[in-house]
XYZ file of C-alpha atoms in Angstrom:
720
model
C 70.029 58.190 163.850
C 69.938 62.029 164.981
C 68.901 62.774 168.738
C 66.221 64.964 169.712
C 68.575 67.777 169.858
C 69.368 67.807 166.080
C 65.847 67.674 165.283
C 64.997 70.821 167.437
C 67.849 72.720 165.709
C 66.490 71.630 162.358
C 63.115 72.922 163.294
C 64.524 76.305 164.623
C 66.498 76.644 161.093
C 63.561 76.169 159.246
C 61.280 78.636 161.070
C 64.309 81.070 160.678
C 64.554 80.740 156.808
C 60.408 80.893 156.834
C 60.685 84.379 158.515
C 63.418 85.748 156.181
C 61.757 84.706 153.081
C 58.483 86.490 154.547
C 60.725 89.686 155.157
C 62.037 89.713 151.784
C 58.618 89.158 150.477
C 57.118 92.043 152.489
C 60.143 94.430 151.274
C 59.556 93.410 147.699
C 55.828 94.463 147.939
C 55.738 98.050 147.846
C 52.629 100.016 147.577
C 52.838 102.778 145.245
C 50.055 105.480 145.852
C 48.006 106.733 142.827
C 49.028 110.138 143.367
C 52.681 109.536 142.962
C 52.876 111.703 139.655
C 51.772 114.500 141.768
C 53.937 113.779 144.615
C 57.023 113.823 142.269
C 55.929 116.937 140.494
C 55.868 118.583 144.096
C 59.364 117.127 144.886
C 61.998 120.023 144.163
C 64.805 119.595 141.562
C 65.808 116.677 139.168
C 67.810 114.978 141.932
C 65.362 115.442 144.969
C 62.525 113.519 142.765
C 65.154 110.699 141.690
C 65.790 110.602 145.555
C 62.042 110.479 146.292
C 61.435 107.645 143.931
C 64.305 105.313 145.309
C 62.929 105.695 148.970
C 59.688 104.835 147.654
C 60.507 101.760 145.830
C 63.328 100.806 148.379
C 65.898 101.061 145.538
C 69.498 100.778 147.823
C 71.717 103.420 147.355
C 73.147 103.677 143.707
C 75.847 106.380 144.756
C 77.830 103.710 146.889
C 79.550 100.307 146.182
C 77.518 98.577 148.773
C 74.225 99.903 147.523
C 75.316 98.678 144.079
C 76.322 95.280 145.599
C 72.679 95.079 147.057
C 71.300 95.482 143.646
C 73.130 92.793 142.432
C 71.762 90.459 145.026
C 68.185 91.436 144.053
C 68.394 92.643 140.575
C 65.173 90.954 139.520
C 62.932 92.277 142.216
C 64.454 95.849 142.154
C 64.217 95.997 138.086
C 60.376 94.608 138.271
C 59.668 97.576 140.908
C 61.057 99.930 138.538
C 59.433 98.911 135.763
C 56.022 98.064 136.977
C 56.399 102.067 138.193
C 57.712 103.028 134.428
C 54.839 101.217 132.694
C 51.982 102.256 135.287
C 52.692 105.956 135.235
C 54.299 105.956 131.443
C 52.097 109.307 131.046
C 54.254 111.455 133.432
C 57.250 112.523 131.947
C 58.776 113.059 135.635
C 58.590 109.609 136.980
C 59.778 107.987 133.612
C 62.719 110.516 133.421
C 63.649 109.558 137.037
C 63.479 105.859 136.333
C 65.879 106.213 133.040
C 68.125 107.980 135.243
C 68.030 105.741 137.988
C 68.987 102.885 135.211
C 71.495 105.129 133.803
C 73.196 105.413 137.337
C 73.063 101.679 137.776
C 75.105 101.329 134.606
C 77.892 102.596 136.425
C 78.398 98.722 137.166
C 79.651 97.006 134.139
C 77.579 93.719 134.826
C 74.590 95.728 135.807
C 74.943 97.766 132.599
C 75.269 94.612 130.449
C 72.285 93.142 132.082
C 69.877 95.865 131.498
C 71.341 96.533 128.003
C 71.074 92.769 127.009
C 68.229 91.501 129.098
C 65.945 94.679 129.577
C 66.653 96.722 126.231
C 67.431 99.953 128.062
C 68.419 101.646 124.849
C 65.125 101.095 123.531
C 63.608 102.941 126.619
C 66.106 105.891 126.283
C 65.328 106.312 123.007
C 61.470 106.553 123.535
C 62.085 109.205 125.970
C 63.601 111.465 123.570
C 60.611 112.005 121.761
C 59.240 113.693 124.520
C 60.221 117.089 124.653
C 59.876 117.268 128.292
C 62.194 114.440 128.988
C 65.081 115.111 125.958
C 67.568 116.126 128.495
C 67.235 113.592 130.807
C 67.598 111.152 127.911
C 70.462 112.806 126.255
C 72.132 113.033 129.873
C 71.739 109.469 130.313
C 73.243 108.447 126.749
C 76.086 110.671 127.674
C 76.865 108.797 130.778
C 76.486 105.372 129.356
C 78.670 106.000 126.153
C 81.436 107.632 128.156
C 82.698 104.244 129.609
C 80.955 101.615 127.893
C 81.854 98.503 125.531
C 82.410 98.639 121.853
C 79.354 97.066 121.327
C 77.062 99.362 123.394
C 78.523 102.254 121.885
C 78.166 100.896 118.400
C 74.364 100.359 118.999
C 74.021 103.763 120.222
C 76.239 105.140 117.320
C 73.629 103.596 114.894
C 71.253 105.830 116.298
C 73.122 109.107 115.240
C 70.325 110.242 112.306
C 67.753 110.130 114.982
C 70.095 112.332 117.312
C 70.671 114.661 114.304
C 67.081 114.772 113.869
C 66.447 116.550 117.327
C 68.848 119.021 116.260
C 66.075 120.050 113.721
C 63.438 120.239 116.320
C 65.286 122.366 118.637
C 67.295 124.498 116.523
C 67.712 126.939 119.177
C 68.540 125.003 122.118
C 72.033 125.037 122.502
C 71.828 122.235 125.423
C 70.405 119.667 123.185
C 72.971 120.318 120.600
C 75.727 120.121 123.319
C 74.593 117.032 124.472
C 73.497 115.368 120.971
C 77.312 115.623 119.716
C 78.919 114.691 123.242
C 76.929 111.405 122.877
C 77.829 110.978 119.011
C 81.379 111.963 120.001
C 81.744 109.181 122.205
C 79.670 106.575 120.153
C 80.793 107.144 116.712
C 84.586 107.757 117.252
C 84.692 104.508 119.230
C 83.035 102.567 116.266
C 85.051 104.302 113.514
C 88.235 105.680 115.294
C 89.724 102.388 115.865
C 92.282 100.550 113.640
C 89.904 97.632 112.806
C 87.575 99.171 110.122
C 83.558 98.924 110.881
C 81.348 97.073 108.529
C 80.195 98.939 105.251
C 76.501 98.508 106.763
C 77.735 100.376 110.012
C 79.226 103.070 108.403
C 76.152 103.967 106.434
C 73.832 103.669 109.501
C 76.059 106.460 110.884
C 75.229 109.055 107.743
C 78.695 110.409 107.838
C 77.734 113.389 105.279
C 75.131 114.217 107.295
C 77.152 114.408 110.443
C 79.971 116.365 108.730
C 77.555 118.804 107.614
C 75.895 119.117 111.436
C 79.226 119.033 112.871
C 80.467 122.257 110.860
C 77.114 123.841 110.927
C 76.859 123.764 114.829
C 80.522 124.948 115.456
C 79.909 128.075 113.368
C 77.217 128.900 115.519
C 77.348 131.766 117.995
C 75.658 129.764 120.612
C 78.139 126.917 120.458
C 79.849 126.020 123.832
C 83.249 125.154 124.289
C 82.015 121.207 125.235
C 80.123 121.087 121.701
C 83.258 122.305 120.062
C 85.596 119.683 121.752
C 83.294 116.987 120.793
C 82.953 118.142 117.462
C 86.805 118.386 116.872
C 86.761 114.860 118.451
C 84.314 113.709 115.782
C 86.504 115.397 113.090
C 89.651 113.670 114.333
C 88.055 110.461 114.852
C 86.770 110.068 111.568
C 89.332 110.218 108.979
C 90.779 106.868 109.259
C 87.730 105.147 107.831
C 85.860 107.892 106.778
C 88.592 109.948 104.679
C 86.293 109.961 101.365
C 83.431 111.242 103.243
C 85.607 114.238 104.776
C 87.163 114.931 101.390
C 84.016 115.655 99.882
C 83.129 118.359 102.478
C 85.399 120.683 102.045
C 84.084 123.017 105.078
C 84.859 119.881 107.212
C 88.400 119.317 106.096
C 89.291 123.248 106.220
C 88.018 123.150 109.820
C 90.206 120.617 110.723
C 92.811 122.083 108.923
C 92.296 125.866 110.594
C 92.270 124.037 114.171
C 96.272 123.761 113.651
C 96.186 127.776 113.860
C 94.448 128.204 116.982
C 95.670 129.918 119.916
C 95.016 126.997 122.115
C 98.112 124.390 121.746
C 95.980 121.367 122.923
C 93.437 122.269 119.863
C 96.222 122.287 117.728
C 97.602 119.284 118.882
C 94.432 117.502 118.231
C 93.933 118.704 114.930
C 97.571 117.517 113.753
C 96.451 114.065 114.822
C 93.235 114.226 112.847
C 95.416 115.367 109.512
C 97.697 112.419 110.322
C 94.820 109.958 110.285
C 93.297 111.500 107.349
C 96.667 111.017 105.760
C 96.895 107.303 106.274
C 94.403 106.395 103.441
C 96.479 105.614 100.123
C 99.719 106.378 102.276
C 102.777 104.096 101.522
C 105.628 102.772 103.751
C 109.152 104.735 103.416
C 111.384 102.583 101.747
C 114.693 104.411 102.867
C 116.882 101.196 102.053
C 119.570 101.324 99.471
C 119.589 98.561 97.017
C 123.535 98.180 97.034
C 123.751 97.230 93.219
C 121.745 100.387 92.513
C 124.101 102.474 94.904
C 127.308 101.211 93.145
C 125.696 102.066 89.649
C 124.329 105.370 90.568
C 128.140 106.427 91.830
C 129.347 105.265 88.163
C 127.083 108.189 86.828
C 127.555 111.902 87.182
C 125.907 113.463 90.229
C 123.905 116.852 89.386
C 125.815 119.783 90.279
C 123.325 121.171 92.756
C 123.403 117.684 94.646
C 127.338 117.899 94.638
C 127.258 121.530 95.797
C 125.138 120.567 98.693
C 127.064 118.036 99.713
C 130.452 120.089 99.681
C 128.651 122.866 101.325
C 127.879 120.423 104.339
C 131.268 119.250 104.482
C 133.963 116.730 103.041
C 132.447 114.449 100.407
C 133.067 111.561 102.813
C 130.461 112.672 105.216
C 127.920 112.198 102.381
C 125.652 109.085 103.758
C 125.182 107.944 100.288
C 128.819 108.139 99.239
C 129.589 106.602 102.980
C 127.478 103.681 102.386
C 128.845 103.081 98.679
C 132.612 102.994 100.495
C 131.559 100.890 103.378
C 130.021 98.396 100.864
C 133.389 98.392 99.126
C 135.413 98.022 101.927
C 133.192 95.235 103.449
C 133.598 93.255 100.409
C 137.306 93.658 100.665
C 137.734 92.423 103.974
C 135.788 89.452 103.020
C 138.216 88.922 100.471
C 140.989 88.898 102.930
C 139.482 86.311 105.227
C 139.159 83.913 102.623
C 143.083 84.080 102.519
C 144.131 84.504 106.455
C 141.118 82.577 107.808
C 141.428 85.126 110.897
C 138.185 85.679 112.368
C 139.456 87.815 115.312
C 140.882 90.123 113.035
C 137.501 90.491 110.623
C 135.796 91.133 113.732
C 138.170 93.936 115.008
C 137.593 95.463 111.493
C 134.168 95.116 111.100
C 133.026 96.129 114.276
C 134.727 99.644 113.718
C 133.097 99.861 110.270
C 129.501 98.947 111.649
C 129.706 102.313 113.569
C 130.464 104.318 110.635
C 127.510 103.090 108.231
C 124.173 101.201 108.417
C 125.477 99.324 105.325
C 128.715 98.668 106.587
C 127.511 94.917 106.244
C 126.694 93.478 102.841
C 124.649 90.239 103.149
C 126.530 88.803 100.151
C 128.077 85.211 100.212
C 130.996 83.359 98.960
C 130.572 81.121 95.678
C 132.839 79.971 92.544
C 131.578 79.093 88.903
C 132.407 75.718 87.189
C 134.267 76.508 84.305
C 132.758 76.015 81.146
C 129.395 75.264 82.823
C 128.481 78.724 84.280
C 126.927 76.517 87.419
C 127.842 77.385 91.076
C 129.493 75.075 92.961
C 129.554 74.357 96.731
C 133.411 74.757 97.120
C 134.569 74.578 100.600
C 136.308 78.125 101.358
C 137.580 76.718 104.877
C 135.345 78.930 106.920
C 132.159 78.372 109.308
C 129.949 80.396 107.245
C 129.114 80.901 103.493
C 126.831 84.257 103.663
C 128.755 87.211 104.655
C 126.427 88.301 107.195
C 126.848 84.990 109.166
C 130.121 85.582 110.108
C 129.266 88.101 112.686
C 128.273 85.680 115.288
C 131.774 83.818 114.424
C 133.688 87.117 114.509
C 131.686 87.837 118.057
C 132.837 84.366 119.599
C 136.395 84.888 118.417
C 136.705 88.573 120.142
C 134.919 87.270 123.182
C 138.118 84.523 123.522
C 140.083 87.647 123.965
C 138.407 88.152 127.416
C 139.083 91.819 127.731
C 136.622 94.331 128.093
C 137.298 96.045 125.014
C 137.059 93.117 122.967
C 133.809 92.003 124.618
C 132.476 95.524 123.481
C 133.105 94.834 119.964
C 131.420 91.457 120.009
C 128.451 92.778 121.430
C 128.442 95.339 118.493
C 128.694 92.719 115.962
C 126.095 90.432 117.622
C 123.694 93.544 117.986
C 124.366 93.937 114.265
C 123.575 90.722 113.342
C 120.166 90.496 115.459
C 119.134 93.863 113.754
C 119.681 92.429 110.345
C 118.108 89.585 110.757
C 115.215 91.360 112.936
C 115.572 89.262 115.964
C 114.085 92.509 117.830
C 113.556 90.427 121.117
C 117.069 88.946 121.371
C 118.646 92.567 120.267
C 116.838 93.947 123.070
C 117.722 91.793 125.388
C 121.572 91.744 124.589
C 121.348 95.654 124.272
C 120.114 95.589 128.052
C 122.935 93.527 129.025
C 125.483 95.175 126.958
C 124.604 98.530 128.964
C 124.629 96.807 132.173
C 128.222 95.694 131.499
C 129.412 98.830 129.746
C 127.118 101.741 129.871
C 129.639 104.158 127.558
C 129.225 102.534 124.346
C 126.721 104.637 122.176
C 125.872 101.592 119.788
C 124.168 99.728 122.597
C 121.672 102.511 123.210
C 121.197 102.501 119.280
C 120.373 99.054 119.460
C 117.964 99.551 122.376
C 116.116 102.591 120.717
C 115.299 100.195 117.946
C 112.875 98.298 120.234
C 109.021 98.532 119.850
C 108.160 100.685 122.880
C 108.444 104.108 122.137
C 109.115 105.214 125.927
C 112.179 102.783 126.004
C 113.415 103.785 122.530
C 113.091 107.305 123.524
C 115.022 106.884 126.680
C 117.680 104.924 125.184
C 118.150 107.216 122.232
C 118.502 110.360 124.738
C 121.170 108.300 126.870
C 123.187 107.476 123.851
C 123.460 110.867 122.423
C 125.129 111.580 125.867
C 127.709 109.302 125.147
C 131.358 110.318 124.146
C 132.838 108.880 121.073
C 129.615 109.230 118.931
C 130.165 108.737 115.274
C 127.984 111.019 112.852
C 126.165 107.970 111.678
C 125.072 106.561 115.221
C 124.587 110.055 116.400
C 122.050 110.920 113.676
C 120.774 107.078 113.697
C 119.846 108.128 117.460
C 118.662 111.871 116.811
C 116.111 110.599 114.367
C 114.837 107.861 116.654
C 114.540 110.355 119.515
C 112.718 112.743 117.204
C 110.280 109.734 115.899
C 109.631 108.109 119.328
C 109.060 111.731 121.053
C 106.620 113.189 118.273
C 104.639 109.737 118.524
C 104.321 109.850 122.849
C 103.406 113.847 122.517
C 100.970 113.204 119.725
C 99.002 110.828 122.032
C 99.512 112.662 125.164
C 98.456 115.671 123.998
C 95.278 114.105 122.923
C 94.778 112.436 126.190
C 96.122 114.255 129.118
C 93.901 114.605 132.001
C 96.119 116.023 134.600
C 98.702 118.814 134.588
C 101.566 116.184 135.058
C 100.318 114.527 131.820
C 100.101 117.756 130.232
C 103.307 118.706 130.968
C 104.797 115.290 129.732
C 103.156 115.940 126.490
C 104.359 119.324 125.878
C 107.949 118.229 126.566
C 107.812 115.056 124.287
C 106.574 117.612 121.531
C 109.243 120.045 122.294
C 111.971 117.876 122.638
C 111.173 115.944 119.101
C 110.680 119.144 117.314
C 114.152 119.886 118.685
C 115.558 116.820 117.747
C 114.077 117.029 114.276
C 115.739 120.476 113.773
C 119.017 119.177 115.364
C 118.943 116.347 112.942
C 118.557 118.508 109.984
C 121.386 120.584 110.612
C 123.787 117.713 111.931
C 122.909 115.124 109.224
C 124.127 115.224 105.617
C 121.506 116.602 102.874
C 121.191 113.087 101.508
C 120.573 111.306 104.879
C 117.658 108.692 104.234
C 115.749 110.028 107.073
C 116.012 113.635 105.987
C 112.424 113.844 104.451
C 110.711 112.039 107.831
C 112.765 114.684 109.734
C 111.483 117.707 107.585
C 107.835 116.265 107.812
C 108.172 115.764 111.760
C 109.501 119.470 111.947
C 106.580 120.830 110.145
C 103.745 118.936 112.006
C 105.356 119.759 115.310
C 105.952 123.243 114.591
C 102.368 123.598 113.817
C 101.559 122.498 117.264
C 104.240 124.714 119.065
C 103.876 127.953 117.175
C 100.260 127.660 115.427
C 99.364 130.697 113.653
C 102.670 132.328 113.832
C 103.423 130.102 111.030
C 101.978 132.152 108.247
C 99.701 130.267 105.456
C 102.452 130.436 103.081
C 104.620 128.681 105.395
C 107.465 131.326 104.746
C 109.143 130.436 108.062
C 109.720 126.911 106.633
C 111.578 127.770 103.711
C 114.938 126.171 104.784
C 112.966 123.007 105.660
C 111.462 122.897 102.170
C 114.736 123.515 100.714
C 116.213 120.505 102.581
C 113.015 118.507 101.247
C 113.468 119.221 97.716
C 117.139 118.102 97.900
C 116.407 114.950 99.752
C 113.923 114.326 96.926
C 116.332 114.819 94.076
C 119.066 112.503 95.943
C 116.617 109.621 96.079
C 115.690 110.403 92.178
C 119.653 110.390 91.317
C 119.426 106.923 93.100
C 116.355 105.639 91.133
C 114.201 105.473 94.318
C 110.787 106.037 93.853
C 109.220 109.188 96.248
C 107.092 107.139 98.491
C 103.684 108.861 99.315
C 104.019 108.358 102.959
C 101.425 109.273 105.746
C 104.029 111.996 106.629
C 104.392 113.541 103.033
C 100.644 113.444 102.565
C 99.906 115.509 105.695
C 102.761 117.823 104.655
C 101.359 118.110 101.300
C 97.659 118.746 102.795
C 98.939 121.595 104.809
C 100.517 123.462 102.375
C 97.677 123.105 99.670
C 94.902 123.893 101.470
C 95.968 126.104 104.313
C 94.961 129.371 102.484
C 91.869 128.006 101.878
C 91.030 126.766 105.239
C 92.201 130.015 107.140
C 89.896 132.417 105.054
C 87.078 130.334 105.778
C 87.440 129.448 109.149
C 90.159 131.750 111.023
C 88.019 134.417 112.587
C 85.919 131.437 113.909
C 89.034 129.797 115.230
C 89.791 132.658 117.122
C 86.441 133.216 119.033
C 86.258 129.324 119.787
C 89.790 130.005 121.453
C 88.634 133.101 123.697
C 85.533 130.816 124.559
C 87.752 128.136 125.810
C 89.393 130.740 128.014
C 86.447 130.756 130.032
C 87.640 127.646 131.521
C 91.132 128.426 131.817
C 90.069 131.295 134.178
C 87.559 128.735 135.879
C 84.816 131.354 135.039
C 81.239 130.184 134.284
C 79.203 130.968 131.172
C 76.233 133.038 131.438
C 73.003 130.651 130.633
C 69.217 131.320 130.516
C 68.074 130.716 134.321
C 64.950 129.121 132.660
C 67.133 126.342 131.257
C 69.619 125.878 133.995
C 68.486 122.718 135.818
C 70.031 120.712 138.433
C 73.526 118.994 137.390
C 71.840 115.826 136.575
C 74.916 114.362 134.615
C 77.318 115.104 137.535
C 74.600 113.455 139.896
C 74.939 110.185 137.196
C 78.663 110.375 137.300
C 79.130 111.007 141.228
C 79.583 107.518 142.881
C 81.347 107.433 146.106
C 83.423 104.250 146.667
C 84.680 104.602 150.073
C 88.306 104.064 151.601
C 89.243 101.488 148.986
C 88.968 104.097 146.344
C 92.550 105.171 144.769
C 92.242 108.009 142.417
C 95.589 109.365 141.230
C 95.515 113.184 141.043
C 99.004 113.940 140.876
C 99.501 117.298 139.653
C 96.009 118.139 139.708
C 92.986 118.193 136.806
C 93.724 119.525 133.469
C 91.059 121.908 133.063
C 90.956 121.965 128.922
C 89.391 118.994 126.947
C 87.309 117.953 129.935
C 83.463 117.716 130.564
C 83.145 120.903 132.284
C 79.171 120.713 132.683
C 78.688 117.012 132.224
C 81.752 116.278 134.850
C 81.927 112.737 133.568
C 83.889 111.551 136.870
C 82.879 107.890 135.848
C 82.343 105.203 138.298
C 85.753 103.890 139.474
C 84.328 100.770 140.573
C 87.277 97.756 140.979
C 88.216 96.328 137.703
C 88.797 92.751 136.927
C 92.586 92.430 136.876
C 92.141 90.386 133.657
C 89.465 91.325 131.399
C 89.048 95.118 132.587
C 85.163 94.191 133.801
C 83.975 97.050 135.923
C 81.895 96.147 139.293
C 80.990 96.216 142.842
C 80.763 92.194 142.929
C 84.351 91.124 141.843
C 86.013 88.567 143.967
C 89.377 89.361 145.659
C 92.614 86.939 144.984
C 92.169 85.110 148.527
C 96.099 85.203 148.845
C 97.208 88.628 148.086
C 93.844 90.040 148.173
C 95.018 92.825 145.841
C 93.684 91.586 142.368
C 89.960 91.286 141.725
C 88.298 88.755 139.007
C 85.070 88.301 137.774
C 85.300 84.454 138.245
C 87.727 81.618 138.482
C 88.184 81.929 134.402
C 89.467 85.369 134.816
C 91.819 84.332 137.612
C 93.408 81.290 135.656
C 93.791 83.199 132.692
C 95.779 86.003 134.901
C 97.800 83.713 137.074
C 100.991 83.579 134.688
C 100.862 87.275 135.333
C 100.001 87.579 138.496
C 102.034 84.728 140.404
C 105.208 86.846 140.308
C 103.575 89.537 142.587
C 101.206 87.444 144.308
C 102.351 86.539 148.224
C 102.131 82.783 147.412
C 103.769 80.765 150.331
C 105.890 77.704 149.662
């Protein structure tokens, strides 16, 4: 039984809990004076009003991690106090505006944001606030903060309010700040919904009223009062819509012309973003580029007379055997010959030596035919044993590789790896090919084909690195060199187009420009070094076009007279394809190229003057000069306050290279809350739990930790 000492301790614990509960109850009972509207009105500045209200309602510091943690612990009571004040003083624009701003600030924390949206219907409160002209800017700034870093579900719900938001522009036709904020909100929300590769539902598209949105975008961009921030987000909308709203853009010639004309802007980032939009527009109805030769069709075409202008083009380039088409046909014939020889001598070592050399000369050095024979009189195929460990010719490669490896010398090992890599590439065993290529490079870093195989991997950065390194090797054959040149161009263009749109620091900006410049140089070099009938010539020309538009902009005239040589190469490449009876594929790049050539004169005529004005407007940010605005409309930078959360010594912001001025929210300054993120699902919150072993990763709960463990265990300092 428990002794008297234990009973006394128990009673003391009960009294302590009662005291603590009494204190908590006291803290939750806040006396709200009836004079609150006047008190708030008398407090200077938007942020001053918010601070006053937070102190009165005993709201923790929502600009710090510790304050957000306190809100998590007492969310129900804190929300009740805010909601009661909101309901009681609904007629006070200042009070309800401050409370909405407090809610928006709390939404920096993902968990709090979801509770406010899902449990408390915060969006309805904000939308009602838009009806009050005095509260409109506050509500729009709150929506800006929320859409800047919300999940797709929340952004979709906000995007559905697009018609309502567009309606505000009719009410405040001359209010540039409302226009700026409306397009910022729509850009964040709508682009998130329609800019993804996964198409939104038809009902969602209909709710967005894309035709009206496009009309408003072009109308606002053309206004002399348009701000650089508005124009940035208008362009983001034009770039984000084409993938799933191409028809709507096609029906609005002014919007499409604006997108095209932006490729002539004096500002290189505007040009890069516009090219991204054009490429997205060109996705619809595009076809894959079938560059592979049909061996039978190839051999058949070689029997027919080649048109004189194609013969002249090849001869002007060099000897006829440098033609890719002729080289492929010769390689097919040569491979068939050596396969016939192996039936006679059964010498896989000799076969491997010959085929490994042939692989370096042509993409089609290996033909996937097979050994068979016909039973006399019946026409049927039999299963005659040719005494070889393979029946299909391509399957000879691994057997030949094994025979070469038995030789033991490094020279034979290189050739064996070439055979195995070619076999894996043909069989589309990408992961195995990447692993073998990496090992082969570690063993001998001087074989170009190893880098070529490595460049065929799915990762664009690794592909570019491999191609660049391979091009520096000695002993490059024309085929391997040209293949890596094109791969470098393709990977560099992809990386550059992505980077130029998302660059946030000077370092990222420099990388984006380097990718684009390098890719354009690779395309130009390929056009010179590769034969006119090269299978990738068309794509290289198209890359050259779009990358040149980013680099040179309006220095290229609307008739593209500087690109005549590229056009000639494209025309020849198409004629070679026709000679081989290959259809001309409507690829994404071809459709983008055709659109630029067809519509640029009209686009420039409609928008060139305005594009030049917009570029001068952007120079204010480049020079870091503030625009002159109406002092009566200049309020405290509430948007900055919404985003300015101090996270303490645990913060780790990467400021390498400093901020990139262009394409940032210069006035809204969305330096969003960089609270800790769940290492598995990415949830942002102040109440994530650390891994107890390494204390570096953080998780929402045990489920996220378990899901991440297979990856995290490699770096977690678990003791044996």
